Every structure is written in C-alpha cells, then in structure tokens.
Amino acid sequence: MSLNRKLISYGFTDLEKSRRFLDAPELRGLDDDDLFAGLAVSANPDMALQSFVRLLAVDRAAVGAAFSDADSRGPLFRLLGATEALGEFLMRHPEHLDVVSTRPATPPVVAPEDLRAELLRSVDADPAGANPVAGVVGADAYCRLRVAYRRLLTDLAVRDLGHCAPVDYLPVVARELADLAAAALEASLAVARAELGEVYGRDVVARVRLAVIAMGKCGARELNYISDVDVVYVVEGDGLDETTLTRIGTGLASGMSRGVYSPGQEPALWEVDANLRPEGKDGQLVRTLQSHVSYYERWARSWEFQALLKARAAAGDPDLGRRYEEAIAPLVWASSQREGFVDGVRAMRRRVTDNIARDEAARQLKLGPGGLRDVEFTVQLLQLVHGRLDESLRVRDTVSAIGALSAAGYVGRSDALDLDDAYRYLRVLEHRIQLMQMRRTHLMPEDDTALRALARSSEGCRVTVRPSAQSLHDKWQSTRRLVKRLHESIFYRPLLNNAATLQPEDVQLTAEAAQARLAALGYQDPRGAMRHIEALTGGLRRRALLQRQLLPILLGWFADGVDPDAGLLGFRRLSESLGESHWYLGMLRDSNAAAERLCAVLSSSRFITDLLEVSPESTQWLGADAELVPETFEAQWHEIRSKMSRHPEPEEAIRLIRLIRRRELLRIAIADSSNLLSQAEVGEALSDADRAAVLGALHVAEKQVFAGEDQLTDVVVMTMGRQGGREITYGSDADVIYVHRPRPGADEPAAQKQAEAIVARLVALLTQPCKPAVLAERVLEMDAALRPEGKQGPMVRSIASYREYYRRWSLVWEAQALLRARPLAGDDGLAAEFLEVIDPVRYPRELAETDVREIRRIKARVEAERLPRGADPSRHLKLGRGALSDVEWLVQLLQLQHAHAVPALRVQSTLAALDVIEAEGLVPAEDVAILRGSWTLATRIRGANVIWSGRGSDLLPSSRRDLEAVARWCGYGPDSGSHLEEDYLRMTRRSRGIFERHFYGY
C-alpha cells in the first residue's frame, strides 16, 4: 500500500504536510507500526502527528517513555488528536507528561477536597485552614497555580477522551470541571489574602471573611472545559467599619480574579464574571449577607431568581457561604409567585435568542432552537414552578433535575430519558469543540475535517470506524428537532393528561400543579384554562382526539400572546362552533402557519376574536395568503348588486350589505395581523369596504323612497376627513356631506324633501339594528358635522345652494375641510359638478394673511377646548402635541397656500401631500420624515387600540398590558411596550417642534 493510501485510510486529510512531518528527524528510531497504531485512535491524526513531533523536539526522553508504553500511547494520541491547547501545555511543561500514564479500566472520580488541596499546595497554602493564606504572591504564584490547574485539567481530559461512553461520563466530567474551577478560585483567593496582608496587615485581612458564591454552570457543578465562571461575593468582618470591610473585600475579590485571568507567563485560565451580582455592573462588587437579602426581597427581578437557582458556595469562608445559601433558597423557591415572574422569565429567554448573530444561528449548540439553552430553560422553569411545594426538585444540575422531575411525576419517563440523552449528547459536542483550542465557543465547525474529528472524539474510545461529517450533522439536527418537540411535550402535554385517557407512561399532574404550570406560562386564570382544556380534549370523538395532539403546541402559542386566557377561550368557542368540520380540523393538523396565526390573533385581538366567533367559517382564510387579499371595491360592488337583485326586500338587502362589510373588515384585520398589508393599504382597503357599503345602502334607500313617488332629484355622498383621504383605521366613522340636484322640471322644495328622505333612510339603513342582528358589527357612523353652517345647517343641500354658499359665506375652516373631499357614493355627474364648485374654494389663488391668522386661531382653540378633560396632551393620538391633528393642520395650511400653483398638492391623502411637500421643498426633507413617522405611528396605534380591546380610543395606553398589546400590533417585539411609548413620545415631541416652527412661525 502506498503511503498516501495508508494516510487516507488512517483518516489524514493534509497528505503533503503529514508526509513532511513523517520525515521529521524527531521520529527516527520510533517504530512505524506503533506510531500508526497511536495515530489510529486519534480524532484528528494530522494534528496529533504535528503535536507529537513538536513534543519530541521539546523533551524526547519524556515523550519517548510515554510512546514506548503501550498503555500510555493510546491516551497520549487521543489527547493530541483532540486538543491542540493541552498539547501546547505539555510542550511548555513536558514534566507533566506522566498524566498520560497507565489508567485503571474504570476512570476514577476525583474528590473536590483533593483538587482543592492540590491547588492550595501549589501556592504554598495550608489546605487544612478554613481561610488559607498563600506562601507565594504575584506572578510566581499565578504561574504555579495555573500550571497545577492545567495538569489536573489534562488528567481529566485524558480520562474523558478515553472513556468508552462519553455521554455516560459527562456528569462526572462536568462536576470535576466545576470542582477544579472552585479549587482554582480558592487557591487564587489564598494568594489575594497574602497580597493584601502586605498592605493592610495579615491580622486585619484575616478578620475579613469572603464567600465566593458560584452561579450558572459552576454553581450547578456542570461546568464546561472553558467558560466564564459566574460568581457573587458575600463579605463580613469582625470589628471593622463598613468602608474598610468593603475596601478589603473588594481587594480580595479583585485579587482572586487577577490570579486566574491576568496576563502572565502561563496563559490565563478563564474570566471571573461578577455581573450577576445585585444591580449588575452598577452594583457593589461585594456586599454583606444582609445587603444581599434586602436586595432580593425588595428589588430583584424574576430572571435573577432563575440565576440564583444554581447558586452554591464554592470558595472562601464556608460558614458564610452556607448561611448565604440558607438565606437565599426560600426566596428562590417562592419566586414563581412574584408579580411579573412569567414576563421576566420570557424576557430573559428572548434576550438570549435576540443576541444570536444571524450568521451563527444555524451553528449554535447552546443558544439556537433545539439547543442546550432550550433544555436548561425548560428544566429550570419547571423547577421554579413546582419546586415551591416539592422539595425533591431542589437540585442544581440539569441532569439531576431532569431525573427529579421524572421521579416526581412532572415529566413523563420517556420524555425525561429523551431529554437527558439529548442534553448529554449536546454537552459532549460542546466539550469536544472547546477542547480543541480551549476557547469559549458554542458553534459547530463548518469544515468537514473538523466535523469528522468531532464525530470521532464524541463517540468514545471503542469506536473503530471513523464516522463521517454527514452522520454527525444528521445526528445533531435530529437531536435539535427532538429538543424542540420535547419542550412542547414536557410543558403542555401533562396538562392534557388530567382530562384525557392516560397511558402507563403518561404524567398526571395534580390540579394544583397543573394550575401552577399554567400560571407560570402566563395564564391569568389557570383554573378557567383547565376547564377549557378539559372541554376541548374530553371524549373520544375525532375532534377531541386531534385537539389532544395539537393543544401542547397551541397552548405555547397562546402563551406567546398578550392574553393567553382569551386565546384559549376563543379557540374553545371556535372549535365548538365548527364542530367536526373536516376543513377546520385538517387546517389545524396540516398547516402550522394557519394554526399559529389563529393562536396569535385569538390571544392578541378582541376585535378579530369577536368577528371570528360570529363568522367561524372565515377561519379557513388563515391557511392561504391569497384568501387574505382584500376584495377590491369593484368586486364588493359587484357582489352587493348581485345580492340586491336576489333579495329585493330592503331589510334583507341591507343586512347582506352590512354582512359583506363585516366580512371584509375581518379579512383586512387578519391580513394586517399577518403583515400582509402596509398601513396605507389597510386604510385603502377599509375605505373601499365602507364605500361599497354606503353605495349599496344608498341604492336601497333610493329604491325605498322612489317606490312611492317619482324620482325628483339625484343624490351624491361626498366624504371628507380621513375617510376622504382613504386613511382610516378600524372603527373610524365617515365624515360626509350630502349634495342633491333636482331633475329638470322638478319642484325644488319637493326635490329637497325627497333628498332629505333619502339621506335619512340611508343613515338609518347603515346604523339601525337589522333582523336578524349583524353580530359583532362595527357600525359605520355617518357624521355630517362638516356641512355648511355645521349642525345648524340643513342635512342636505342642492348643488346650487352649495355654489351660492361657498361664493358668499364660506369661512376658511370650511375651505380647509374641503381639501379632503372625495365622492363616496351616488351620481357620478353630480359628484364631478360638485368638485368643480369646491376646487376654487379649497385651492385658492392666494390665501390672505387674515385667513392664515384665523386658521392658527382655530387650531389654538381646538387644542384648548376639544382635548378631553384630564387627558395628557403628550399621549392623545389625535389632538395631542405632535400627533395627527398637528401634522394634518400643517399639511392643510400648506395645501391652501400652494395647491393652486402646485397641482400635485391637490390630493386628499396626508401622506401623499407630505411626499409632494418634500419634493417641492416646502418643508425640509428631514422635517417631513419626522412628521410622516409621527403621523403613521399615531395612526397605527389608534387602529391597534381597536384591534386589541374591540373599542376605539384616542389615547396611547398607560396600562402595561394594553401598551404591550398595542406595541406588538405596531410591529414591536415582545416586552417592547416601553419602547413603543418612548418612541411615540420622542417622535411626537420632535413633530410638535416642527409643527410650531412651520405653522405658527416660531
């Protein structure tokens, strides 16, 4: 066999480089068969060969002795083929090569006290002392400590890599790594005591007791090979004032960190991270026990108690550490009852996932979907929820916690076994990746060579066939999918088992435990939620069986919404309405997107839920985006005409027209919730639905009136305000004026009376209750307050009367109102004639200075008089500072001043007018951008208020829950209500400044 083929068969990839190393003079005199036998067991033979040659160059005698011993050869090459960093440690300190010597068949478990003693002796400290003091200080002490640590670490790595089942050995490795880190902290603290003793005196320093509380994986004794060690410091002292105590305690903590992490001849070990202390980076580095307890009792957030779940006295004064554990434990296990617990835990999880770099998400072992953090988060939340009453769950490490949850009946046996296997496997992969360079990483390698080496090192010493990179990738992906499935199964399926037929392996929670779990997931009424679950899953009918399968997923999606209880109740009502409908059950089963959309709207929108409950067949739209495209005005009008032809009775016809409008509002709202429409498209679609309904109602009204008399006049409905600009939101009314034109030869008073009858009938048809009722309808209110002479003027006027009025008596505010006038329904010729009448009024050749002053006076009066009493001007979406009214009045003033000369300004839409204002340079582009943003956000919030609560409101919500719901509808992420509030207040404040500068001139 040629050398190249031999190298390939042994797993080498860089053949040219490996051949050069095989020719190295350092290998002369070594048996080739023994060499290749050693390389055969290494995960990465290329790296093992290179490190072996470099070791020989450093100390041929020591390396040769290990090589010649058949029992040491395998451990040596496994080590060199799995970790370049520890290979370099042996090159720096070949005297420690004896760690690869003969091992017993079963790897030993090293006791924590033995590790502590060895590292303390490395700095000449007495292990028997409760607070030992080192005999050496400075760089020499740091170097001796780090070398001793790495010797012990290498010893552990040799045992780990040589184990036949790494997943079984994982808990031992993780515990020993944590104990080794604690021993390093203890030895480094001994050095710090000695160093501070030279400054303050040994007797004074001896009176200061410092306890080092390990958090995170170190606290749980499940540490990685390389990881930040999270700590919290507790200090106390006898007869010392607080300033001196704090100064010395801080010096001890800082000195301890310096011993393990400062630059030096021997590289640093790992960073000591104290950011989990009270108040984080802004808090004191050290605190007394009472200060800690006071903080956690009064100020701590929910995520801090989740972090304290792992807290353990790891180094320093053992009695003080024990007292800290005893004081904190009751607070940790009662934390699930604290207000905001659910939101805090969710926020912590989201902060983790939000910080994942987009290009790393697919490679994340720890933070990505189905990664280690999902397992840890699931287990910790269950511990906090159920550990309040069940002390058997009060364990720190994840593997033990999974076992405890299963033994106590909170997790099914098969789920617990799967979760335990998945967690151990992911941790082994994490360990092997970190071992390579001893760097803190959780990313799967991308290179095939590295993947093959990882596959080999993670399988154990008994594997003789080298696994492929693809096989590793497939196994990892299947594990991720399993973890994601288990999260849903473990959290929610036991809730269903309370109401379903139990299998032997199923978990049945007590009523109290089930309700506690629901409460922890965000359900405000756990008892009511359990009743809904029982109703949905009870019985043996097909619907119940399917919902029993789906609810574990759906309950999680409901919990992601703002109001999970409303979501679950709405789902129950929908399911009861639709019964055994094959399309409904099929959609839930086959379309994840449709089911998730349904859960999102049910738990976040009272408006949509109410409409779905009365028209449950609309649920099928959720399964296809094409069904959510709003119907055009032409399509709606065609359908309305068809309905009217088949249902000539006015009561039947108007009911069908209003049902069509209700249907379209629901379609638009669901499309909006699915991010299928822009804000402008929402306004246009809602306007089209209103226009079609008004036009249909006008035809019905005219038919009724003309049934008993000849037609004497033509009528047109002109819309104004936001309806005229096609910029309405859900539940907006319609600002209108009514115009009629008597037919030739008709008696004008009779024509006026007929027009009034048509308008009165039109309004009644649109607003009065139907029989049967149109349930959950947002009635379209017709507001004619903008007509000439306001509420004192006639409801409808002839075109001649309008012409004369606008010629002789119209005021500037009426010209301003006409800027957004647009035909809504009625005679097209009359509409065109009316526009000819009003165009000279609304687009004057010149706006007099007296008119400008009058507009400013009216605006100031509106601000002073129309704002509701007690309303905060900064939060009013319509009349508040920098809100809708400010932007619209400024735009309309500019239109009155410039639209005659700039025809492009003759538009009804505020946003379209702003575009022209920017293009013409009437207002600087940066100011226009702020005005546009303020107007758009205020409009979006107004619509969100209706969507969330089912009721209209012109105020930015102040309630935390309402603000959160509105923020989500406005496109913000979870827990972003305060961000929306800050954005709105900042944007409208800037908008107000721009308004005052351009409107009032200051």
mmCIF file of C-alpha atoms in Angstrom, residues 47-213:
data_model
loop_
_atom_site.group_PDB
_atom_site.id
_atom_site.type_symbol
_atom_site.label_atom_id
_atom_site.label_comp_id
_atom_site.label_asym_id
_atom_site.label_seq_id
_atom_site.Cartn_x
_atom_site.Cartn_y
_atom_site.Cartn_z
ATOM 1 C CA MET A 47 -2.958 17.419 14.366
ATOM 2 C CA ALA A 48 -1.866 14.507 16.573
ATOM 3 C CA LEU A 49 1.174 13.848 14.376
ATOM 4 C CA GLN A 50 2.220 17.506 14.306
ATOM 5 C CA SER A 51 1.857 17.908 18.084
ATOM 6 C CA PHE A 52 3.697 14.638 18.701
ATOM 7 C CA VAL A 53 6.680 15.762 16.610
ATOM 8 C CA ARG A 54 6.755 19.133 18.392
ATOM 9 C CA LEU A 55 6.660 17.367 21.767
ATOM 10 C CA LEU A 56 9.558 15.153 20.790
ATOM 11 C CA ALA A 57 11.533 18.246 19.893
ATOM 12 C CA VAL A 58 10.956 19.643 23.396
ATOM 13 C CA ASP A 59 11.702 16.526 25.542
ATOM 14 C CA ARG A 60 12.445 13.370 23.603
ATOM 15 C CA ALA A 61 13.127 11.312 26.706
ATOM 16 C CA ALA A 62 9.806 12.002 28.444
ATOM 17 C CA VAL A 63 7.805 11.668 25.230
ATOM 18 C CA GLY A 64 9.695 8.548 24.213
ATOM 19 C CA ALA A 65 8.902 6.939 27.575
ATOM 20 C CA ALA A 66 5.198 7.574 27.110
ATOM 21 C CA PHE A 67 5.354 6.357 23.500
ATOM 22 C CA SER A 68 7.140 3.142 24.376
ATOM 23 C CA ASP A 69 4.497 2.243 26.956
ATOM 24 C CA ALA A 70 1.636 0.613 25.046
ATOM 25 C CA ASP A 71 -0.845 1.580 27.768
ATOM 26 C CA SER A 72 0.179 5.243 27.654
ATOM 27 C CA ARG A 73 0.444 5.527 23.865
ATOM 28 C CA GLY A 74 -3.304 5.492 23.249
ATOM 29 C CA PRO A 75 -4.182 8.167 25.840
ATOM 30 C CA LEU A 76 -1.329 10.352 24.557
ATOM 31 C CA PHE A 77 -2.501 10.277 20.935
ATOM 32 C CA ARG A 78 -6.172 10.661 21.850
ATOM 33 C CA LEU A 79 -5.209 13.799 23.755
ATOM 34 C CA LEU A 80 -3.024 15.225 20.985
ATOM 35 C CA GLY A 81 -5.677 14.483 18.353
ATOM 36 C CA ALA A 82 -8.451 16.200 20.294
ATOM 37 C CA THR A 83 -6.859 19.293 21.837
ATOM 38 C CA GLU A 84 -4.140 21.465 20.434
ATOM 39 C CA ALA A 85 -4.253 23.724 23.510
ATOM 40 C CA LEU A 86 -3.419 20.999 26.031
ATOM 41 C CA GLY A 87 -0.774 19.644 23.668
ATOM 42 C CA GLU A 88 0.876 23.051 23.793
ATOM 43 C CA PHE A 89 0.648 22.978 27.598
ATOM 44 C CA LEU A 90 2.641 19.744 27.610
ATOM 45 C CA MET A 91 5.157 21.338 25.248
ATOM 46 C CA ARG A 92 5.598 24.190 27.740
ATOM 47 C CA HIS A 93 5.744 21.750 30.666
ATOM 48 C CA PRO A 94 6.831 18.311 29.474
ATOM 49 C CA GLU A 95 7.459 17.318 33.082
ATOM 50 C CA HIS A 96 3.712 16.741 33.317
ATOM 51 C CA LEU A 97 3.616 14.091 30.593
ATOM 52 C CA ASP A 98 3.085 11.497 33.287
ATOM 53 C CA VAL A 99 -0.646 12.357 33.233
ATOM 54 C CA VAL A 100 -0.982 10.023 30.222
ATOM 55 C CA SER A 101 0.397 7.072 32.156
ATOM 56 C CA THR A 102 -1.491 3.818 32.634
ATOM 57 C CA ARG A 103 -5.090 4.238 33.724
ATOM 58 C CA PRO A 104 -7.396 1.804 35.512
ATOM 59 C CA ALA A 105 -10.247 0.342 33.451
ATOM 60 C CA THR A 106 -12.841 2.500 35.207
ATOM 61 C CA PRO A 107 -11.918 6.205 35.303
ATOM 62 C CA PRO A 108 -11.738 7.409 38.899
ATOM 63 C CA VAL A 109 -13.823 10.199 40.358
ATOM 64 C CA VAL A 110 -11.565 12.797 41.929
ATOM 65 C CA ALA A 111 -12.932 14.217 45.167
ATOM 66 C CA PRO A 112 -13.381 18.026 45.365
ATOM 67 C CA GLU A 113 -11.306 18.242 48.520
ATOM 68 C CA ASP A 114 -8.384 16.535 46.759
ATOM 69 C CA LEU A 115 -8.485 19.096 43.952
ATOM 70 C CA ARG A 116 -8.670 21.939 46.478
ATOM 71 C CA ALA A 117 -5.756 20.562 48.451
ATOM 72 C CA GLU A 118 -3.532 20.133 45.401
ATOM 73 C CA LEU A 119 -4.094 23.647 44.087
ATOM 74 C CA LEU A 120 -3.664 25.200 47.527
ATOM 75 C CA ARG A 121 -0.373 23.357 47.935
ATOM 76 C CA SER A 122 0.730 24.727 44.551
ATOM 77 C CA VAL A 123 0.774 28.223 46.122
ATOM 78 C CA ASP A 124 2.175 27.012 49.460
ATOM 79 C CA ALA A 125 -1.133 27.392 51.330
ATOM 80 C CA ASP A 126 -2.339 25.034 54.053
ATOM 81 C CA PRO A 127 -5.400 23.073 52.823
ATOM 82 C CA ALA A 128 -6.493 22.461 56.407
ATOM 83 C CA GLY A 129 -7.266 26.116 57.014
ATOM 84 C CA ALA A 130 -10.789 27.465 56.599
ATOM 85 C CA ASN A 131 -9.397 30.672 55.044
ATOM 86 C CA PRO A 132 -5.885 29.657 53.903
ATOM 87 C CA VAL A 133 -3.149 32.147 53.043
ATOM 88 C CA ALA A 134 -0.618 31.504 50.261
ATOM 89 C CA GLY A 135 3.110 31.404 50.861
ATOM 90 C CA VAL A 136 3.894 32.972 47.476
ATOM 91 C CA VAL A 137 2.437 36.026 45.759
ATOM 92 C CA GLY A 138 2.480 37.839 42.444
ATOM 93 C CA ALA A 139 3.343 36.417 39.049
ATOM 94 C CA ASP A 140 5.135 33.409 40.517
ATOM 95 C CA ALA A 141 2.026 32.367 42.458
ATOM 96 C CA TYR A 142 -0.214 32.864 39.419
ATOM 97 C CA CYS A 143 2.058 30.753 37.229
ATOM 98 C CA ARG A 144 2.286 27.913 39.761
ATOM 99 C CA LEU A 145 -1.488 27.912 40.246
ATOM 100 C CA ARG A 146 -2.222 27.841 36.513
ATOM 101 C CA VAL A 147 0.274 25.088 35.777
ATOM 102 C CA ALA A 148 -1.167 22.928 38.562
ATOM 103 C CA TYR A 149 -4.686 23.614 37.279
ATOM 104 C CA ARG A 150 -3.807 22.646 33.718
ATOM 105 C CA ARG A 151 -2.109 19.460 34.881
ATOM 106 C CA LEU A 152 -5.314 18.413 36.612
ATOM 107 C CA LEU A 153 -7.350 19.540 33.608
ATOM 108 C CA THR A 154 -5.178 17.470 31.278
ATOM 109 C CA ASP A 155 -5.570 14.477 33.556
ATOM 110 C CA LEU A 156 -9.348 14.844 33.337
ATOM 111 C CA ALA A 157 -9.263 15.286 29.551
ATOM 112 C CA VAL A 158 -7.258 12.060 29.188
ATOM 113 C CA ARG A 159 -9.844 10.166 31.210
ATOM 114 C CA ASP A 160 -12.736 11.798 29.346
ATOM 115 C CA LEU A 161 -11.310 11.099 25.874
ATOM 116 C CA GLY A 162 -10.502 7.534 26.855
ATOM 117 C CA HIS A 163 -13.970 6.681 28.119
ATOM 118 C CA CYS A 164 -15.949 4.250 26.024
ATOM 119 C CA ALA A 165 -19.240 6.165 26.559
ATOM 120 C CA PRO A 166 -18.637 9.934 26.826
ATOM 121 C CA VAL A 167 -22.349 10.716 27.332
ATOM 122 C CA ASP A 168 -22.406 8.473 30.392
ATOM 123 C CA TYR A 169 -19.234 10.032 31.769
ATOM 124 C CA LEU A 170 -20.387 13.596 31.087
ATOM 125 C CA PRO A 171 -21.824 14.345 34.572
ATOM 126 C CA VAL A 172 -18.561 13.212 36.191
ATOM 127 C CA VAL A 173 -16.535 15.431 33.853
ATOM 128 C CA ALA A 174 -18.795 18.453 34.351
ATOM 129 C CA ARG A 175 -18.709 18.072 38.150
ATOM 130 C CA GLU A 176 -14.948 17.730 38.214
ATOM 131 C CA LEU A 177 -14.514 20.772 35.964
ATOM 132 C CA ALA A 178 -16.661 22.808 38.365
ATOM 133 C CA ASP A 179 -14.772 21.471 41.383
ATOM 134 C CA LEU A 180 -11.483 22.236 39.678
ATOM 135 C CA ALA A 181 -12.625 25.803 38.981
ATOM 136 C CA ALA A 182 -13.710 26.181 42.616
ATOM 137 C CA ALA A 183 -10.309 24.883 43.759
ATOM 138 C CA ALA A 184 -8.580 27.425 41.495
ATOM 139 C CA LEU A 185 -10.699 30.221 42.986
ATOM 140 C CA GLU A 186 -9.799 29.015 46.499
ATOM 141 C CA ALA A 187 -6.081 28.965 45.714
ATOM 142 C CA SER A 188 -6.209 32.344 43.985
ATOM 143 C CA LEU A 189 -8.101 33.770 46.963
ATOM 144 C CA ALA A 190 -5.327 32.462 49.227
ATOM 145 C CA VAL A 191 -2.840 34.419 47.100
ATOM 146 C CA ALA A 192 -5.021 37.533 47.327
ATOM 147 C CA ARG A 193 -5.101 37.237 51.134
ATOM 148 C CA ALA A 194 -1.330 37.102 51.213
ATOM 149 C CA GLU A 195 -1.003 40.106 48.883
ATOM 150 C CA LEU A 196 -3.477 42.224 50.833
ATOM 151 C CA GLY A 197 -1.828 41.177 54.096
ATOM 152 C CA GLU A 198 1.259 43.075 52.968
ATOM 153 C CA VAL A 199 -0.888 46.213 52.580
ATOM 154 C CA TYR A 200 -3.380 46.114 55.472
ATOM 155 C CA GLY A 201 -1.656 43.654 57.776
ATOM 156 C CA ARG A 202 -2.344 39.935 57.947
ATOM 157 C CA ASP A 203 -4.358 40.236 61.157
ATOM 158 C CA VAL A 204 -6.743 42.792 59.627
ATOM 159 C CA VAL A 205 -7.222 40.797 56.440
ATOM 160 C CA ALA A 206 -7.809 37.638 58.486
ATOM 161 C CA ARG A 207 -10.796 39.358 60.127
ATOM 162 C CA VAL A 208 -12.485 39.734 56.729
ATOM 163 C CA ARG A 209 -14.442 36.701 55.617
ATOM 164 C CA LEU A 210 -15.280 36.477 51.929
ATOM 165 C CA ALA A 211 -17.561 33.798 50.472
ATOM 166 C CA VAL A 212 -17.431 33.173 46.745
ATOM 167 C CA ILE A 213 -20.846 32.053 45.503
#
